Amino acid sequence: MKVLIVGSGGREHAIAWKVAQSEKVDKIYCAPGNAGIEEYAECVNIGAMEFDKLVAFAKEKEIDLTVIGMDDPLVGGVVDAFEEAGLRVFGPRKNAAILEGSKAFSKDLMKKYGIPTAAYENFDDPEAALEYLETAKFPIVLKADGLALGKGVLICNTLEEAKDGVKTIMLDKQFGASGNRMVIEEFMTGREVSVLSFVDGKTIRTMTSAQDHKRAGDGDTGLNTGGMGTFSPSPFYTKEVDEFCEKYIYQATVDAMAAEGRTFKGIIFFGLMLTEDGPKVLEYNARFGDPETQVVLPRMKTDLVEVFEACIDGTLDQIDLEFEDNAAVCVVLASEGYPVRYEKGFVISGLDQFKGKEGYYVFHAGTKKTDKGIVTNGGRVLGVTATGADLKAARANAYEAIHWVDFEGKYYRHDIGKAIDEA
Ligand code: AMP
Ligand code: GLY
């Protein structure tokens, strides 16, 4: 069969690599893709938000299955556009992708269906938000309602900071229309864990757990980023935690969406916080995580295309998801200055070193092929993943492999997976 993948980051590279292993697949296209994805897929220059062009391309090439990697097109209704054209596509429809697209929606859903999450209030009016803050407890968390490249969350320690935050989100509109509404939420403490899952509308199958590192600097300092590295599994995601989430969170979310007439098919990414009062949902995403995917898929044994098809067909109950009994660590190599200001266009050397080395992967995030060779083309440039018998071995392998590649301004965190030592 012919598969089209929509997206251009490290996540889509990992998806393309895994899809390429399926015996069912003869040909892969990626729109728009990147220099790494080209190894597995023919990249076509169509943007992820160009729905008409994507649909026309899929029709022309007789694509059997399209997989959407990114949040923006899902929230914008790309799946509806494909379905209306009679094309098979993996991902939630617009009315279900709202689970990620509106934090106010997801908070109301959790409240209505008793799914554990932080206490909160939604606001459309900045004046009302400011008034509410006068009697609030600090720290407190402000969240722009809509998509904001993972940056629309402000943790405020004082009333002054929170007032500034309301201004940033709702008045200055630093995150655009995403800030027309805002969630103000109780600050929680605990370990964070990401759990990705496949959903076919009624059945949910969770994948192995992972943990991201969102801050730019060592020791969780500096600005929030798209994610600087991950490890999988999380040693803090114990059997007890899993049982609790199975009972109160996972199926409950799928059932709640169905009950609301918003049947969810695709990936639900549960961002969890393991608090003293038990696991609570920090956020939902409606797609694979980036860079969680880069540690989860290398550990997955099951044919990914079979799982995609089962989600579309509503037969996920017949699938047994299997993961290797090992561990993986991904260290993101970014451009110096990310996530604020950085240069692009530096030649990347050493990529060939990964060829033929089992258990080592270099997933491209922001790269481009030019006459000079493959060059940097984004804030996050590469994700270097290594597997190992356990987390410590995987981390040692990943930190060995990051030295195989080089480019000017190569920046990375030195402490990805440090939490492993505390487990
Ligand atoms: P989100 O995009 O909602 O996952 O938020 C981004 C990050 O902000 C999370 O990964 C947490 O580290 C932090 N965060 C979000 N909500 C809360 C909360 N209620 N309490 C503490 N930290 C939070
Ligand atoms: N790694 C967090 C995300 O994909 O949103």
Coordinates of C-alpha atoms and ligand atoms in Angstrom, one line a residue:
M1 CA 0.0 0.0 0.0
K2 CA 0.9 3.7 -0.4
V3 CA 1.1 5.8 2.7
L4 CA 1.3 9.6 3.0
I5 CA 2.6 11.2 6.2
V6 CA 1.8 14.8 7.0
G7 CA 4.4 16.8 9.0
S8 CA 8.1 17.6 9.0
G9 CA 9.6 17.0 12.4
G10 CA 11.5 14.3 14.4
R11 CA 8.1 12.8 15.3
E12 CA 7.2 12.3 11.6
H13 CA 10.7 11.0 10.9
A14 CA 10.2 8.3 13.6
I15 CA 6.7 7.5 12.2
A16 CA 8.1 7.2 8.6
W17 CA 10.9 4.9 9.8
K18 CA 8.4 2.7 11.6
V19 CA 5.9 2.7 8.8
A20 CA 8.7 1.7 6.4
Q21 CA 9.2 -1.5 8.3
S22 CA 5.6 -2.7 7.7
E23 CA 5.4 -5.5 5.1
K24 CA 2.1 -3.9 3.9
V25 CA 3.8 -0.8 2.7
D26 CA 5.3 -0.3 -0.8
K27 CA 5.7 3.4 -1.0
I28 CA 5.8 6.3 1.5
Y29 CA 5.3 10.0 0.7
C30 CA 5.7 12.8 3.2
A31 CA 4.4 16.4 3.1
P32 CA 6.5 18.4 3.5
G33 CA 9.0 16.1 5.2
N34 CA 12.7 16.9 5.9
A35 CA 16.2 15.7 4.8
G36 CA 16.0 12.7 7.2
I37 CA 12.6 11.5 6.2
E38 CA 13.8 11.4 2.6
E39 CA 15.6 8.2 3.4
Y40 CA 12.2 6.4 3.7
A41 CA 9.8 8.7 1.8
E42 CA 9.4 10.8 -1.2
C43 CA 9.0 14.3 0.2
V44 CA 6.5 16.6 -1.5
N45 CA 6.5 20.3 -1.1
I46 CA 2.9 20.7 0.3
G47 CA 2.4 22.4 3.6
A48 CA 0.5 20.7 6.4
M49 CA -2.2 23.3 6.4
E50 CA -2.8 23.1 2.6
F51 CA -5.7 20.8 2.9
D52 CA -6.9 21.1 -0.7
K53 CA -3.5 20.3 -2.1
L54 CA -3.0 17.4 0.3
V55 CA -6.3 15.9 -0.7
A56 CA -5.6 16.4 -4.4
F57 CA -2.2 14.8 -4.0
A58 CA -3.6 11.8 -2.1
K59 CA -6.2 11.3 -4.9
E60 CA -3.8 11.6 -7.7
K61 CA -1.3 9.2 -6.1
E62 CA -4.0 6.8 -5.0
I63 CA -2.8 6.9 -1.4
D64 CA -4.3 4.1 0.7
L65 CA -3.6 5.7 4.1
T66 CA -2.7 9.2 5.3
V67 CA -1.3 9.7 8.7
I68 CA -1.4 13.2 10.3
G69 CA 1.5 13.9 12.7
M70 CA 0.9 17.5 13.7
D71 CA -1.7 19.3 15.9
D72 CA -2.5 22.3 13.7
P73 CA -4.0 20.4 10.7
L74 CA -5.9 18.1 13.1
V75 CA -7.4 20.9 15.0
G76 CA -8.1 22.7 11.7
G77 CA -10.1 19.7 10.3
V78 CA -7.7 18.0 7.9
V79 CA -9.2 14.6 8.7
D80 CA -12.7 15.8 7.8
A81 CA -11.3 17.1 4.5
F82 CA -9.8 13.7 3.7
E83 CA -12.9 11.8 4.8
E84 CA -15.2 14.0 2.7
A85 CA -13.1 13.1 -0.3
G86 CA -13.5 9.4 0.5
L87 CA -9.9 8.9 1.6
R88 CA -8.6 6.8 4.4
V89 CA -6.9 8.9 7.1
F90 CA -5.6 8.3 10.6
G91 CA -6.3 11.0 13.2
P92 CA -9.2 12.6 15.0
R93 CA -11.8 14.7 13.2
K94 CA -12.0 18.4 14.0
N95 CA -14.8 17.9 16.6
A96 CA -12.6 15.4 18.5
A97 CA -9.2 17.2 18.0
I98 CA -10.7 19.9 20.2
L99 CA -9.5 17.8 23.1
E100 CA -6.1 19.4 22.3
G101 CA -7.4 22.5 20.5
S102 CA -9.2 24.0 23.5
K103 CA -7.9 23.7 27.0
A104 CA -11.2 25.2 28.3
F105 CA -13.1 22.4 26.5
S106 CA -10.8 19.6 27.9
K107 CA -11.1 21.0 31.4
D108 CA -14.9 21.1 31.2
L109 CA -14.9 17.6 29.8
M110 CA -12.8 16.3 32.7
K111 CA -15.0 18.1 35.3
K112 CA -18.2 16.8 33.8
Y113 CA -17.0 13.2 33.7
G114 CA -15.0 13.2 36.9
I115 CA -11.6 12.7 35.4
P116 CA -8.9 13.8 37.8
T117 CA -7.3 17.1 36.9
A118 CA -6.3 20.4 38.6
A119 CA -9.1 22.7 39.9
Y120 CA -9.7 25.6 37.4
E121 CA -11.9 28.3 36.1
N122 CA -12.3 29.4 32.4
F123 CA -12.4 33.1 31.4
D124 CA -13.5 35.0 28.3
D125 CA -13.1 38.3 30.0
P126 CA -9.8 39.6 31.2
E127 CA -11.5 41.8 33.8
A128 CA -13.1 38.8 35.4
A129 CA -9.8 36.9 35.3
L130 CA -8.1 39.8 37.1
E131 CA -10.8 39.9 39.7
Y132 CA -10.5 36.1 40.3
L133 CA -6.8 36.4 40.8
E134 CA -7.2 38.9 43.7
T135 CA -8.3 36.0 46.0
A136 CA -6.4 33.2 44.4
K137 CA -3.6 31.0 45.9
F138 CA -0.1 31.3 44.4
P139 CA 1.7 29.9 42.5
I140 CA -1.1 29.7 40.0
V141 CA -1.1 28.5 36.3
L142 CA -2.5 30.5 33.4
K143 CA -3.2 28.8 30.1
A144 CA -4.1 30.2 26.7
D145 CA -7.1 28.2 25.5
G146 CA -5.8 27.3 22.0
L147 CA -2.7 25.9 20.4
A148 CA 0.4 28.0 21.2
L149 CA 3.4 25.8 20.1
G150 CA 3.6 24.5 23.7
K151 CA 4.3 28.0 25.0
G152 CA 0.9 29.2 26.2
V153 CA 1.3 28.1 29.8
L154 CA 2.5 30.6 32.4
I155 CA 3.3 29.6 35.9
C156 CA 3.0 32.7 38.1
N157 CA 4.4 32.9 41.6
T158 CA 2.8 36.2 42.6
L159 CA -0.3 38.3 42.0
E160 CA 1.8 40.8 40.0
E161 CA 3.2 38.1 37.7
A162 CA -0.3 36.6 37.2
K163 CA -1.7 40.1 36.3
D164 CA 1.1 40.5 33.8
G165 CA 0.2 37.0 32.5
V166 CA -3.4 37.9 31.9
K167 CA -2.2 40.9 29.9
T168 CA 0.3 38.8 27.9
I169 CA -2.3 36.2 27.0
M170 CA -5.7 38.1 26.7
L171 CA -4.8 41.7 26.0
D172 CA -1.4 41.7 24.2
K173 CA -2.5 38.4 22.5
Q174 CA 1.1 37.1 22.5
F175 CA -0.3 33.7 21.5
G176 CA -2.8 35.2 19.0
A177 CA -6.4 34.1 19.0
S178 CA -5.4 31.2 21.3
G179 CA -5.6 33.8 24.1
N180 CA -9.3 34.8 23.5
R181 CA -10.1 32.5 26.3
M182 CA -8.0 31.4 29.2
V183 CA -7.9 28.7 31.9
I184 CA -6.7 29.6 35.3
E185 CA -5.7 26.5 37.2
E186 CA -4.4 25.3 40.5
F187 CA -0.6 24.7 40.6
M188 CA 0.2 21.0 41.1
T189 CA 3.5 19.4 42.0
G190 CA 4.8 15.9 41.2
R191 CA 6.5 13.9 38.5
E192 CA 5.3 14.3 35.0
V193 CA 4.7 11.3 32.7
S194 CA 3.5 11.1 29.1
V195 CA 1.4 8.2 28.1
L196 CA 0.5 7.9 24.4
S197 CA -2.4 5.7 23.3
F198 CA -4.2 4.4 20.2
V199 CA -7.9 4.9 20.2
D200 CA -10.5 3.6 17.7
G201 CA -13.5 5.4 19.0
K202 CA -14.3 2.9 21.8
T203 CA -11.2 0.9 22.6
I204 CA -8.0 2.4 23.9
R205 CA -4.6 0.7 23.9
T206 CA -1.8 2.6 25.8
M207 CA 1.8 2.5 24.6
T208 CA 4.7 2.4 27.0
S209 CA 5.3 5.5 29.2
A210 CA 7.8 8.3 28.5
Q211 CA 9.0 11.5 30.0
D212 CA 9.9 14.8 28.3
H213 CA 12.2 17.6 29.4
K214 CA 10.5 20.8 28.3
R215 CA 12.9 23.5 29.6
A216 CA 15.8 24.6 27.5
G217 CA 18.5 24.4 30.2
D218 CA 20.1 21.8 32.4
G219 CA 18.4 21.4 35.7
D220 CA 15.0 22.4 34.2
T221 CA 16.0 26.0 33.9
G222 CA 15.3 28.5 31.1
L223 CA 12.4 28.8 28.7
N224 CA 9.9 26.2 27.7
T225 CA 10.7 24.5 24.4
G226 CA 9.0 21.9 22.2
G227 CA 11.0 19.3 24.2
M228 CA 14.7 18.8 24.7
G229 CA 14.8 15.1 25.2
T230 CA 12.9 12.1 26.5
F231 CA 13.3 8.7 28.1
S232 CA 11.1 5.6 28.0
P233 CA 9.8 3.9 30.1
S234 CA 9.3 6.2 33.1
P235 CA 10.4 4.3 36.3
F236 CA 7.8 6.4 38.1
Y237 CA 5.0 5.0 36.1
T238 CA 4.4 2.0 38.3
K239 CA 1.8 -0.7 38.1
E240 CA -0.3 1.1 40.7
V241 CA -0.2 4.3 38.7
D242 CA -1.1 2.4 35.5
E243 CA -4.1 0.7 37.3
F244 CA -5.4 4.0 38.6
C245 CA -5.2 5.6 35.2
E246 CA -6.8 2.6 33.5
K247 CA -9.7 2.9 36.0
Y248 CA -10.2 6.7 36.1
I249 CA -8.5 8.4 33.2
Y250 CA -7.9 6.5 29.9
Q251 CA -11.2 4.7 29.1
A252 CA -13.1 7.5 30.9
T253 CA -11.7 10.0 28.4
V254 CA -12.6 7.9 25.4
D255 CA -16.1 7.2 26.7
A256 CA -16.6 10.9 27.6
M257 CA -15.7 12.0 24.0
A258 CA -18.1 9.4 22.6
A259 CA -20.9 10.5 25.0
E260 CA -20.4 14.1 23.8
G261 CA -20.9 13.0 20.1
R262 CA -17.2 13.6 19.5
T263 CA -16.0 10.0 18.9
F264 CA -12.2 10.1 19.0
K265 CA -10.1 8.0 16.6
G266 CA -6.3 8.4 16.6
I267 CA -3.8 9.1 19.3
I268 CA -4.6 10.5 22.7
F269 CA -1.5 11.8 24.5
F270 CA -2.1 12.0 28.2
G271 CA 0.2 14.5 30.0
L272 CA 0.0 13.3 33.6
M273 CA 1.2 14.6 36.8
L274 CA 1.8 12.1 39.6
T275 CA 0.6 14.2 42.6
E276 CA 0.3 13.2 46.3
D277 CA -3.4 12.8 45.7
G278 CA -2.8 10.4 42.8
P279 CA -2.3 10.9 39.0
K280 CA -4.0 13.9 37.4
V281 CA -4.3 15.0 33.8
L282 CA -2.2 18.1 33.0
E283 CA -3.2 18.2 29.4
Y284 CA -4.4 16.1 26.4
N285 CA -2.8 16.1 23.0
A286 CA -4.5 14.6 20.0
R287 CA -1.4 13.3 18.3
F288 CA 2.0 11.6 18.9
G289 CA 4.3 13.6 21.2
D290 CA 7.5 15.1 19.9
P291 CA 10.1 13.9 21.1
E292 CA 8.2 11.2 23.0
T293 CA 7.6 9.3 19.7
Q294 CA 11.4 9.1 19.2
V295 CA 11.7 6.9 22.2
V296 CA 8.4 5.1 22.1
L297 CA 8.3 3.8 18.5
P298 CA 11.9 2.3 18.5
R299 CA 10.6 0.1 21.4
M300 CA 7.4 -0.9 19.7
K301 CA 7.3 -4.4 18.2
T302 CA 3.8 -4.3 16.7
D303 CA 3.3 -3.3 13.1
L304 CA 2.4 0.4 13.3
V305 CA 0.4 0.3 10.0
E306 CA -1.8 -2.5 11.3
V307 CA -2.6 -0.5 14.4
F308 CA -3.4 2.6 12.4
E309 CA -5.8 0.6 10.3
A310 CA -7.4 -1.0 13.3
C311 CA -8.1 2.4 14.8
I312 CA -9.8 3.5 11.5
D313 CA -11.8 0.3 11.3
G314 CA -12.8 0.1 14.9
T315 CA -11.0 -3.2 15.5
L316 CA -8.4 -2.1 18.0
D317 CA -9.7 -4.7 20.5
Q318 CA -8.2 -7.4 18.3
I319 CA -4.7 -5.8 18.5
D320 CA -2.1 -6.8 21.1
L321 CA 0.4 -3.9 21.4
E322 CA 3.9 -5.2 22.2
F323 CA 6.9 -3.3 23.3
E324 CA 10.5 -4.5 23.8
D325 CA 11.6 -5.1 27.4
N326 CA 14.3 -2.4 27.1
A327 CA 14.7 1.3 27.4
A328 CA 15.4 4.3 25.1
V329 CA 16.7 7.8 25.6
C330 CA 16.5 10.7 23.1
V331 CA 18.7 13.8 23.3
V332 CA 17.7 16.7 21.2
L333 CA 20.5 18.6 19.4
A334 CA 19.3 22.1 19.0
S335 CA 20.6 25.3 17.5
E336 CA 22.3 27.7 19.9
G337 CA 19.8 30.3 21.1
Y338 CA 16.7 28.1 20.7
P339 CA 13.9 28.7 21.6
V340 CA 14.4 32.4 21.1
R341 CA 16.7 33.4 18.3
Y342 CA 19.1 31.1 16.3
E343 CA 20.8 30.8 13.0
K344 CA 20.1 28.2 10.3
G345 CA 22.0 26.8 7.4
F346 CA 25.0 25.2 9.1
V347 CA 26.3 22.0 7.5
I348 CA 25.7 18.8 9.6
S349 CA 28.6 16.3 9.6
G350 CA 28.7 12.7 10.8
L351 CA 25.1 11.6 10.0
D352 CA 26.5 8.5 8.2
Q353 CA 27.9 7.2 11.5
F354 CA 24.5 6.0 12.4
K355 CA 24.2 3.7 9.4
G356 CA 24.1 0.0 10.3
K357 CA 24.4 0.6 14.1
E358 CA 21.6 -1.3 15.7
G359 CA 19.9 0.5 18.5
Y360 CA 21.1 4.0 17.5
Y361 CA 18.9 6.4 15.6
V362 CA 19.2 10.0 14.4
F363 CA 15.8 11.5 13.8
H364 CA 15.8 14.8 11.9
A365 CA 13.7 17.6 13.2
G366 CA 14.9 20.8 11.4
T367 CA 17.1 19.8 8.5
K368 CA 17.3 20.5 4.8
K369 CA 19.2 19.1 1.9
T370 CA 21.3 21.7 -0.1
D371 CA 24.2 21.7 -2.5
K372 CA 26.5 21.9 0.5
G373 CA 25.0 18.8 2.1
I374 CA 22.4 18.5 4.8
V375 CA 22.1 21.7 6.8
T376 CA 20.4 22.9 10.0
N377 CA 17.0 24.3 9.3
G378 CA 15.2 24.9 12.7
G379 CA 15.5 25.3 16.4
R380 CA 15.4 21.6 17.2
V381 CA 17.7 20.0 14.6
L382 CA 18.2 16.4 15.4
G383 CA 17.0 13.9 18.0
V384 CA 19.5 11.2 18.8
T385 CA 17.9 8.1 20.3
A386 CA 19.6 5.1 21.6
T387 CA 18.2 2.0 23.2
G388 CA 19.8 -0.1 25.9
A389 CA 19.0 -3.0 28.3
D390 CA 17.8 -0.5 30.9
L391 CA 17.5 3.3 31.2
K392 CA 21.1 3.9 32.4
A393 CA 22.5 1.9 29.5
A394 CA 20.2 3.7 27.0
R395 CA 21.3 7.1 28.4
A396 CA 25.0 6.2 28.2
N397 CA 24.5 5.1 24.6
A398 CA 22.6 8.2 23.6
Y399 CA 25.2 10.5 25.2
E400 CA 27.9 8.6 23.3
A401 CA 26.1 8.9 20.0
I402 CA 25.5 12.7 20.2
H403 CA 29.2 13.2 19.5
W404 CA 29.0 11.3 16.2
V405 CA 27.3 14.3 14.6
D406 CA 28.3 18.0 14.6
F407 CA 27.2 21.4 13.4
E408 CA 28.0 25.0 14.4
G409 CA 26.1 26.0 17.5
K410 CA 25.1 22.5 18.5
Y411 CA 23.3 22.8 21.8
Y412 CA 21.9 20.1 24.0
R413 CA 21.0 19.4 27.6
H414 CA 23.5 17.2 29.6
D415 CA 20.9 15.9 32.0
I416 CA 18.3 14.1 29.9
G417 CA 17.1 11.2 32.0
K418 CA 18.8 12.4 35.2
A419 CA 15.6 11.6 37.1
I420 CA 16.4 7.9 36.4
D421 CA 19.0 8.1 39.2
E422 CA 16.4 9.0 41.7
A423 CA 14.1 6.1 40.8
Ligands
AMP1 P1 0.7 21.8 29.2 O1 1.0 22.4 27.9 O2 -0.6 22.1 29.8 O3 1.3 20.5 29.4 O4 1.7 22.7 30.2 C1 3.1 22.7 30.0 C2 3.8 22.5 31.2 O5 3.4 23.4 32.2 C3 3.5 21.1 31.8 O6 4.3 20.1 31.2 C4 3.9 21.3 33.3 O7 5.2 21.3 33.5 C5 3.4 22.7 33.5 N1 2.1 22.8 34.0 C6 0.9 22.8 33.3 N2 -0.2 22.8 34.1 C7 0.3 22.8 35.4 C8 -0.3 22.7 36.7 N3 -1.6 22.8 36.9 N4 0.5 22.7 37.8 C9 1.9 22.7 37.6 N5 2.5 22.7 36.4 C10 1.7 22.7 35.3
GLY2 N1 6.5 16.7 23.9 C1 5.3 17.4 24.1 C2 4.5 17.5 23.0 O1 4.6 16.9 21.9 O2 3.5 18.3 23.0

